[in-house]
mmCIF file of C-alpha atoms in Angstrom:
data_model
loop_
_atom_site.group_PDB
_atom_site.id
_atom_site.type_symbol
_atom_site.label_atom_id
_atom_site.label_comp_id
_atom_site.label_asym_id
_atom_site.label_seq_id
_atom_site.Cartn_x
_atom_site.Cartn_y
_atom_site.Cartn_z
ATOM 1 C CA MET A 6 24.341 73.411 36.436
ATOM 2 C CA ARG A 7 21.858 70.634 37.071
ATOM 3 C CA ILE A 8 18.334 71.467 35.923
ATOM 4 C CA GLU A 9 15.615 69.166 37.229
ATOM 5 C CA ILE A 10 12.280 69.082 35.414
ATOM 6 C CA TRP A 11 9.561 67.613 37.602
ATOM 7 C CA ALA A 12 6.800 66.834 35.141
ATOM 8 C CA ASP A 13 4.255 64.356 33.863
ATOM 9 C CA VAL A 14 4.657 63.231 30.274
ATOM 10 C CA VAL A 15 0.887 63.516 29.681
ATOM 11 C CA CYS A 16 0.926 67.200 30.649
ATOM 12 C CA GLY A 17 0.955 69.322 27.506
ATOM 13 C CA TRP A 18 2.635 72.136 29.401
ATOM 14 C CA ALA A 19 5.544 69.806 30.107
ATOM 15 C CA TYR A 20 6.192 69.370 26.377
ATOM 16 C CA ILE A 21 5.817 73.114 25.808
ATOM 17 C CA GLY A 22 8.114 73.737 28.759
ATOM 18 C CA LYS A 23 10.711 71.437 27.227
ATOM 19 C CA ARG A 24 10.753 73.502 24.055
ATOM 20 C CA ARG A 25 10.939 76.751 25.979
ATOM 21 C CA LEU A 26 13.786 75.449 28.127
ATOM 22 C CA GLU A 27 15.672 74.441 24.983
ATOM 23 C CA THR A 28 15.181 77.972 23.620
ATOM 24 C CA ALA A 29 16.396 79.472 26.895
ATOM 25 C CA LEU A 30 19.492 77.261 26.931
ATOM 26 C CA ALA A 31 20.349 78.389 23.383
ATOM 27 C CA ASP A 32 20.478 82.014 24.522
ATOM 28 C CA PRO A 33 23.979 83.545 24.215
ATOM 29 C CA ALA A 34 23.798 84.595 27.864
ATOM 30 C CA LEU A 35 24.078 80.917 28.822
ATOM 31 C CA ASP A 36 26.758 80.086 26.298
ATOM 32 C CA GLY A 37 29.541 78.083 27.905
ATOM 33 C CA VAL A 38 27.527 77.175 30.996
ATOM 34 C CA PRO A 39 27.736 73.406 31.512
ATOM 35 C CA VAL A 40 24.208 72.076 31.884
ATOM 36 C CA GLU A 41 22.671 68.739 32.810
ATOM 37 C CA VAL A 42 18.901 68.412 32.367
ATOM 38 C CA VAL A 43 17.307 65.656 34.441
ATOM 39 C CA TRP A 44 13.666 64.594 34.219
ATOM 40 C CA ARG A 45 11.868 63.725 37.441
ATOM 41 C CA PRO A 46 8.410 62.159 37.783
ATOM 42 C CA PHE A 47 5.173 63.920 38.656
ATOM 43 C CA ARG A 48 1.638 62.542 38.275
ATOM 44 C CA ILE A 49 -1.228 64.825 37.226
ATOM 45 C CA ASP A 50 -3.609 61.880 36.832
ATOM 46 C CA PRO A 51 -2.618 59.225 39.382
ATOM 47 C CA ILE A 52 -6.002 57.496 39.061
ATOM 48 C CA ALA A 53 -5.673 56.861 35.323
ATOM 49 C CA PRO A 54 -6.782 53.302 34.504
ATOM 50 C CA ALA A 55 -4.086 50.682 33.961
ATOM 51 C CA GLN A 56 -5.457 50.090 30.466
ATOM 52 C CA ALA A 57 -5.707 53.283 28.442
ATOM 53 C CA VAL A 58 -9.106 54.598 27.375
ATOM 54 C CA PRO A 59 -9.963 57.072 24.601
ATOM 55 C CA ILE A 60 -9.328 60.621 25.748
ATOM 56 C CA GLU A 61 -12.916 61.647 24.990
ATOM 57 C CA GLU A 62 -14.112 59.401 27.810
ATOM 58 C CA MET A 63 -11.893 61.271 30.233
ATOM 59 C CA TYR A 64 -13.275 64.635 29.146
ATOM 60 C CA ARG A 65 -16.776 63.407 29.984
ATOM 61 C CA ASP A 66 -15.723 62.412 33.517
ATOM 62 C CA PRO A 67 -16.040 65.309 36.007
ATOM 63 C CA MET A 68 -13.923 63.382 38.529
ATOM 64 C CA VAL A 69 -10.739 64.069 36.553
ATOM 65 C CA ASP A 70 -11.090 67.874 36.552
ATOM 66 C CA ALA A 71 -9.219 68.292 39.830
ATOM 67 C CA ALA A 72 -6.373 66.098 38.617
ATOM 68 C CA LEU A 73 -6.016 67.944 35.314
ATOM 69 C CA SER A 74 -6.077 71.327 37.036
ATOM 70 C CA ARG A 75 -2.697 70.430 38.547
ATOM 71 C CA CYS A 76 -1.272 70.781 35.046
ATOM 72 C CA ALA A 77 -2.630 74.342 34.716
ATOM 73 C CA PRO A 78 -3.740 75.934 37.994
ATOM 74 C CA GLY A 79 -6.384 78.594 37.447
ATOM 75 C CA LEU A 80 -7.781 77.153 34.218
ATOM 76 C CA SER A 81 -10.587 74.712 33.653
ATOM 77 C CA PRO A 82 -9.593 71.545 31.758
ATOM 78 C CA ALA A 83 -11.492 72.800 28.686
ATOM 79 C CA GLU A 84 -9.787 76.199 28.804
ATOM 80 C CA ASN A 85 -6.456 74.506 29.315
ATOM 81 C CA ARG A 86 -6.910 72.272 26.244
ATOM 82 C CA VAL A 87 -7.626 75.236 23.982
ATOM 83 C CA ARG A 88 -4.765 77.309 25.351
ATOM 84 C CA VAL A 89 -2.296 74.422 25.211
ATOM 85 C CA SER A 90 -3.113 73.596 21.585
ATOM 86 C CA GLU A 91 -2.649 77.224 20.543
ATOM 87 C CA ILE A 92 0.660 77.609 22.372
ATOM 88 C CA ALA A 93 1.918 74.196 21.198
ATOM 89 C CA ALA A 94 1.434 75.401 17.612
ATOM 90 C CA GLU A 95 3.405 78.563 18.412
ATOM 91 C CA GLU A 96 6.228 76.408 19.785
ATOM 92 C CA GLY A 97 6.340 74.326 16.597
ATOM 93 C CA LEU A 98 4.770 71.215 18.094
ATOM 94 C CA GLY A 99 2.641 69.647 15.428
ATOM 95 C CA PRO A 100 1.241 69.995 12.849
ATOM 96 C CA ARG A 101 -1.117 67.568 14.580
ATOM 97 C CA TRP A 102 -1.562 68.138 18.300
ATOM 98 C CA GLY A 103 -3.688 66.308 20.817
ATOM 99 C CA ALA A 104 -3.528 63.156 22.875
ATOM 100 C CA ALA A 105 -5.734 60.250 21.808
ATOM 101 C CA TRP A 106 -5.537 58.266 25.049
ATOM 102 C CA ARG A 107 -5.958 58.715 28.769
ATOM 103 C CA ALA A 108 -2.854 56.748 29.683
ATOM 104 C CA ASP A 109 -1.290 55.704 32.957
ATOM 105 C CA THR A 110 2.266 57.086 33.031
ATOM 106 C CA HIS A 111 3.857 54.816 35.623
ATOM 107 C CA ASP A 112 5.824 52.726 33.110
ATOM 108 C CA ALA A 113 6.745 55.820 31.098
ATOM 109 C CA HIS A 114 8.266 57.340 34.230
ATOM 110 C CA ARG A 115 10.074 54.065 34.881
ATOM 111 C CA LEU A 116 11.481 54.220 31.364
ATOM 112 C CA LEU A 117 12.717 57.767 31.928
ATOM 113 C CA ALA A 118 14.323 56.887 35.250
ATOM 114 C CA LEU A 119 15.997 53.827 33.738
ATOM 115 C CA ALA A 120 17.215 55.819 30.749
ATOM 116 C CA PHE A 121 19.006 58.179 33.110
ATOM 117 C CA GLU A 122 20.392 55.314 35.179
ATOM 118 C CA HIS A 123 21.670 53.448 32.113
ATOM 119 C CA GLY A 124 22.697 56.287 29.845
ATOM 120 C CA GLY A 125 22.716 59.613 31.595
ATOM 121 C CA ALA A 126 20.895 62.878 31.009
ATOM 122 C CA ALA A 127 21.223 62.986 27.207
ATOM 123 C CA ARG A 128 19.643 59.562 26.754
ATOM 124 C CA GLN A 129 16.902 60.380 29.232
ATOM 125 C CA ASP A 130 16.110 63.639 27.430
ATOM 126 C CA ALA A 131 15.862 61.763 24.120
ATOM 127 C CA VAL A 132 13.418 59.311 25.693
ATOM 128 C CA ALA A 133 11.352 62.168 27.180
ATOM 129 C CA GLU A 134 11.130 63.764 23.739
ATOM 130 C CA GLN A 135 9.978 60.551 22.075
ATOM 131 C CA VAL A 136 7.464 59.717 24.808
ATOM 132 C CA MET A 137 5.773 63.114 24.622
ATOM 133 C CA LYS A 138 5.884 63.161 20.826
ATOM 134 C CA ALA A 139 4.224 59.743 20.788
ATOM 135 C CA HIS A 140 1.505 60.887 23.184
ATOM 136 C CA PHE A 141 0.702 64.366 21.904
ATOM 137 C CA ILE A 142 1.542 64.264 18.197
ATOM 138 C CA GLU A 143 1.360 60.640 17.085
ATOM 139 C CA GLY A 144 -1.628 59.668 19.217
ATOM 140 C CA ARG A 145 0.009 56.525 20.614
ATOM 141 C CA ASP A 146 -0.819 54.769 23.883
ATOM 142 C CA ILE A 147 2.234 55.365 26.058
ATOM 143 C CA SER A 148 0.944 53.039 28.768
ATOM 144 C CA ASP A 149 1.334 50.080 26.400
ATOM 145 C CA ARG A 150 4.566 48.133 26.954
ATOM 146 C CA ASP A 151 5.006 47.386 23.248
ATOM 147 C CA ALA A 152 4.581 51.059 22.412
ATOM 148 C CA LEU A 153 7.108 52.029 25.090
ATOM 149 C CA ALA A 154 9.557 49.417 23.782
ATOM 150 C CA ALA A 155 9.339 50.962 20.315
ATOM 151 C CA ILE A 156 9.677 54.476 21.752
ATOM 152 C CA ALA A 157 12.752 53.435 23.743
ATOM 153 C CA ALA A 158 14.369 52.000 20.612
ATOM 154 C CA GLU A 159 13.561 55.166 18.638
ATOM 155 C CA ALA A 160 15.277 57.188 21.361
ATOM 156 C CA GLY A 161 18.417 55.032 21.294
ATOM 157 C CA PHE A 162 17.579 53.054 24.417
ATOM 158 C CA ALA A 163 16.899 49.606 23.018
ATOM 159 C CA ASP A 164 17.648 47.963 26.375
ATOM 160 C CA GLY A 165 14.699 49.789 27.902
ATOM 161 C CA ALA A 166 12.152 47.221 26.711
ATOM 162 C CA ALA A 167 13.777 44.328 28.566
ATOM 163 C CA LEU A 168 14.172 46.430 31.700
ATOM 164 C CA LEU A 169 10.493 47.374 31.686
ATOM 165 C CA ASP A 170 9.586 43.687 31.714
ATOM 166 C CA THR A 171 11.235 43.432 35.142
ATOM 167 C CA ASP A 172 10.537 45.479 38.259
ATOM 168 C CA ALA A 173 13.484 47.755 37.477
ATOM 169 C CA GLY A 174 12.799 51.363 38.379
ATOM 170 C CA GLU A 175 9.683 50.624 40.446
ATOM 171 C CA GLU A 176 11.142 51.669 43.776
ATOM 172 C CA MET A 177 13.104 54.509 42.189
ATOM 173 C CA VAL A 178 10.008 56.129 40.683
ATOM 174 C CA ARG A 179 7.951 55.629 43.820
ATOM 175 C CA GLU A 180 10.608 57.306 45.954
ATOM 176 C CA LEU A 181 11.159 60.147 43.479
ATOM 177 C CA LEU A 182 7.447 60.940 43.478
ATOM 178 C CA LEU A 183 7.560 61.156 47.268
ATOM 179 C CA ILE A 184 10.726 63.253 47.214
ATOM 180 C CA GLY A 185 9.110 65.675 44.789
ATOM 181 C CA LYS A 186 6.138 65.993 47.118
ATOM 182 C CA ALA A 187 8.458 66.469 50.096
ATOM 183 C CA ARG A 188 10.286 69.241 48.233
ATOM 184 C CA GLY A 189 7.043 71.043 47.518
ATOM 185 C CA VAL A 190 6.636 70.254 43.822
ATOM 186 C CA ALA A 191 2.936 70.766 43.082
ATOM 187 C CA THR A 192 2.752 71.665 39.389
ATOM 188 C CA SER A 193 3.799 70.080 36.098
ATOM 189 C CA PRO A 194 6.266 71.197 34.958
ATOM 190 C CA THR A 195 8.394 72.617 37.751
ATOM 191 C CA ILE A 196 11.984 73.518 36.951
ATOM 192 C CA VAL A 197 14.343 73.227 39.900
ATOM 193 C CA VAL A 198 17.909 74.518 40.098
ATOM 194 C CA GLY A 199 19.557 74.042 43.450
ATOM 195 C CA ASP A 200 17.161 75.326 46.085
ATOM 196 C CA ARG A 201 15.107 77.443 43.671
ATOM 197 C CA ALA A 202 12.013 76.418 41.709
ATOM 198 C CA LEU A 203 10.118 77.859 38.761
ATOM 199 C CA ALA A 204 6.590 76.498 38.420
ATOM 200 C CA GLY A 205 4.868 76.156 35.068
ATOM 201 C CA ALA A 206 5.951 76.370 31.433
ATOM 202 C CA GLN A 207 7.151 79.952 31.634
ATOM 203 C CA PRO A 208 8.262 81.915 28.541
ATOM 204 C CA ALA A 209 11.802 81.209 27.374
ATOM 205 C CA GLU A 210 13.106 84.580 28.562
ATOM 206 C CA VAL A 211 11.709 83.975 32.047
ATOM 207 C CA ILE A 212 13.380 80.566 32.147
ATOM 208 C CA ARG A 213 16.638 82.098 30.916
ATOM 209 C CA ASP A 214 16.604 84.723 33.658
ATOM 210 C CA PHE A 215 15.770 82.061 36.221
ATOM 211 C CA LEU A 216 18.719 79.949 35.094
ATOM 212 C CA LEU A 217 21.080 82.921 35.083
ATOM 213 C CA GLN A 218 20.352 83.458 38.768
ATOM 214 C CA GLY A 219 21.667 79.968 39.428
ATOM 215 C CA GLY A 220 20.906 78.210 42.639
ATOM 216 C CA ARG A 221 22.790 76.322 45.258
ATOM 217 C CA ARG A 222 21.558 73.527 47.380
ATOM 218 C CA ARG A 223 23.359 72.608 50.537
ATOM 219 C CA GLU A 224 24.924 69.221 50.038
ATOM 220 C CA LEU A 225 23.869 66.880 52.818
ATOM 221 C CA PRO A 226 24.551 63.194 53.392
ATOM 222 C CA GLU A 227 21.936 61.057 51.649
ATOM 223 C CA GLU A 228 20.681 59.745 54.989
ATOM 224 C CA VAL A 229 20.085 63.264 56.329
ATOM 225 C CA GLU A 230 18.221 64.329 53.182
ATOM 226 C CA ARG A 231 16.077 61.210 53.310
ATOM 227 C CA LEU A 232 15.212 61.906 56.945
ATOM 228 C CA ARG A 233 14.242 65.486 56.105
ATOM 229 C CA TYR A 234 12.077 64.369 53.191
ATOM 230 C CA ALA A 235 10.331 61.865 55.426
ATOM 231 C CA GLU A 236 9.688 64.564 58.026
ATOM 232 C CA SER A 237 8.271 66.853 55.337
ATOM 233 C CA LEU A 238 5.865 64.136 54.207
ATOM 234 C CA LEU A 239 4.781 63.535 57.784
ATOM 235 C CA ASP A 240 4.116 67.261 58.169
ATOM 236 C CA GLN A 241 1.973 67.009 55.006
ATOM 237 C CA ARG A 242 -0.081 64.216 56.601
ATOM 238 C CA ASP A 243 1.447 61.471 54.479
ATOM 239 C CA PRO A 244 2.770 59.041 57.113
ATOM 240 C CA LEU A 245 2.804 56.065 54.734
ATOM 241 C CA GLY A 246 4.950 58.001 52.280
ATOM 242 C CA ALA A 247 7.245 58.978 55.127
ATOM 243 C CA LEU A 248 7.629 55.321 56.081
ATOM 244 C CA VAL A 249 8.554 54.415 52.493
ATOM 245 C CA LEU A 250 11.448 56.867 52.635
ATOM 246 C CA LEU A 251 12.369 55.788 56.160
ATOM 247 C CA ARG A 252 12.571 52.084 55.346
ATOM 248 C CA PRO A 253 16.229 52.097 54.187
ATOM 249 C CA LEU A 254 17.174 54.188 57.228
ATOM 250 C CA LEU A 255 15.423 51.794 59.573
ATOM 251 C CA ASP A 256 17.315 48.918 57.958
ATOM 252 C CA ALA A 257 20.712 50.622 58.111
ATOM 253 C CA HIS A 258 20.351 52.946 61.125
ATOM 254 C CA GLY A 259 17.616 51.346 63.197
ATOM 255 C CA ASP A 260 19.301 52.345 66.442
ATOM 256 C CA ASP A 261 19.440 56.042 65.575
ATOM 257 C CA ARG A 262 17.155 57.974 67.907
ATOM 258 C CA ASN A 263 16.001 60.476 65.265
ATOM 259 C CA VAL A 264 15.112 57.734 62.813
ATOM 260 C CA ARG A 265 13.179 55.783 65.453
ATOM 261 C CA MET A 266 11.363 58.900 66.660
ATOM 262 C CA LEU A 267 10.214 59.855 63.178
ATOM 263 C CA ALA A 268 9.147 56.274 62.504
ATOM 264 C CA ALA A 269 7.173 56.224 65.762
ATOM 265 C CA ARG A 270 5.345 59.403 64.758
ATOM 266 C CA ALA A 271 4.558 57.935 61.340
ATOM 267 C CA TYR A 272 3.310 54.688 62.878
ATOM 268 C CA PHE A 273 1.122 56.635 65.313
ATOM 269 C CA THR A 274 -0.321 58.901 62.603
ATOM 270 C CA SER A 275 -1.048 55.956 60.303
ATOM 271 C CA ALA A 276 -2.727 54.014 63.166
ATOM 272 C CA GLN A 277 -0.065 51.285 63.220
ATOM 273 C CA LEU A 278 -0.339 51.386 66.971
ATOM 274 C CA GLY A 279 1.449 48.121 67.731
ATOM 275 C CA ARG A 280 4.543 49.268 65.889
ATOM 276 C CA ALA A 281 4.269 52.742 67.406
ATOM 277 C CA ARG A 282 4.084 51.263 70.903
ATOM 278 C CA ALA A 283 7.054 48.932 70.409
ATOM 279 C CA THR A 284 9.201 51.738 68.999
ATOM 280 C CA LEU A 285 8.214 54.218 71.702
ATOM 281 C CA GLU A 286 8.781 51.747 74.537
ATOM 282 C CA ARG A 287 12.345 51.267 73.317
ATOM 283 C CA LEU A 288 12.802 55.025 73.141
ATOM 284 C CA VAL A 289 11.454 55.534 76.658
ATOM 285 C CA ALA A 290 13.866 52.895 77.924
ATOM 286 C CA ASP A 291 16.752 54.666 76.191
ATOM 287 C CA VAL A 292 15.701 58.259 76.983
ATOM 288 C CA PRO A 293 13.405 58.208 80.044
ATOM 289 C CA ASP A 294 13.449 62.003 80.467
ATOM 290 C CA ASP A 295 12.103 62.821 76.981
ATOM 291 C CA SER A 296 8.650 64.236 77.711
ATOM 292 C CA TYR A 297 7.432 64.079 74.122
ATOM 293 C CA VAL A 298 8.300 60.396 73.778
ATOM 294 C CA ARG A 299 6.433 59.639 77.002
ATOM 295 C CA HIS A 300 3.468 61.724 75.898
ATOM 296 C CA LEU A 301 3.267 59.964 72.533
ATOM 297 C CA LEU A 302 3.571 56.555 74.185
ATOM 298 C CA GLY A 303 0.739 57.509 76.561
ATOM 299 C CA ARG A 304 -1.406 58.637 73.615
ATOM 300 C CA THR A 305 -0.652 55.388 71.806
ATOM 301 C CA LEU A 306 -1.663 53.295 74.801
ATOM 302 C CA GLN A 307 -4.841 55.361 75.135
ATOM 303 C CA ARG A 308 -5.761 54.661 71.523
ATOM 304 C CA GLN A 309 -5.207 50.972 72.189
ATOM 305 C CA GLY A 310 -7.687 51.169 75.064
ATOM 306 C CA LEU A 311 -4.987 50.680 77.707
ATOM 307 C CA VAL A 312 -5.980 53.659 79.845
ATOM 308 C CA ALA A 313 -4.358 52.469 83.076
ATOM 309 C CA GLU A 314 -1.043 51.811 81.367
ATOM 310 C CA ALA A 315 -1.192 55.167 79.599
ATOM 311 C CA ALA A 316 -1.799 57.228 82.762
ATOM 312 C CA PRO A 317 1.704 57.181 84.297
ATOM 313 C CA HIS A 318 3.353 58.156 81.009
ATOM 314 C CA LEU A 319 0.905 61.005 80.416
ATOM 315 C CA SER A 320 1.298 62.239 83.998
ATOM 316 C CA MET A 321 5.087 62.175 83.827
ATOM 317 C CA ALA A 322 5.083 63.946 80.449
ATOM 318 C CA ALA A 323 2.814 66.662 81.851
ATOM 319 C CA ALA A 324 5.044 67.090 84.891
ATOM 320 C CA MET A 325 8.131 67.518 82.723
ATOM 321 C CA SER A 326 6.457 69.726 80.094
ATOM 322 C CA PRO A 327 3.356 71.730 81.054
ATOM 323 C CA GLU A 328 2.183 71.917 77.430
ATOM 324 C CA PHE A 329 1.379 68.194 77.655
ATOM 325 C CA ALA A 330 -0.897 68.683 80.668
#
């Protein structure tokens, strides 16, 4: 059973959720079940400054309330801090508890992704433990490269420091964040097994019952999954994210009609009208009886101010499909 934990390492509920998952996995009901726990990135504070600042400064900034609420929907940041500290103590996290820094977690997520790539789930889990311990218990700045290098070594991933000094993991983390969004992950932590998800740091018995139900996810070719994720992002009004996921498909399958059509929609939605026009003109040449392609090309030409050129495409689309009239 593969268990994915989509979480941010500066979310206290993620650390609590880790402990509760460990308790659930130790339950006799799950004895003998092969398990692989994989950490996936999520950002509760994507606007955190590149250089960490004392956490007290963040608490005085009303602009971060919305971001922090993603870690505990329904609670104010102040209420969440009190509740988290109390529950962390119950879960044995301490004796000291409380972050000292508002830290950007991009490099920490890179370290986690690289730990999995270069050592598997067990190494990654050890790194996740050390990163969250450093942040919440030891009061260290986990956005600092030197601190992350030391954390990696403590977790048995000494090679992590050298990898962080390159661009290793950059694209991987960026794509995983988009994939999480495409799959509907909206809370840290979210535990995913197959096609089922459990949001929040639920009690251990709830997690156990969730795991016992299992979950299957239809295995699809990587290209098909990537296309579906891109379409999901486009439906969520994130055309630039969709184009990030489409880029490898455009490179490898640039002649595929579905890939080109989705790219054209993303170009149109993101106002890259020149690229939208070029892609749609090729599609019209290949599939002249596709009313939607003609309609979108007409709309693109309209937005470019080319009304006369747009008219025949819009008229033909309306004739083929009345909904475009």
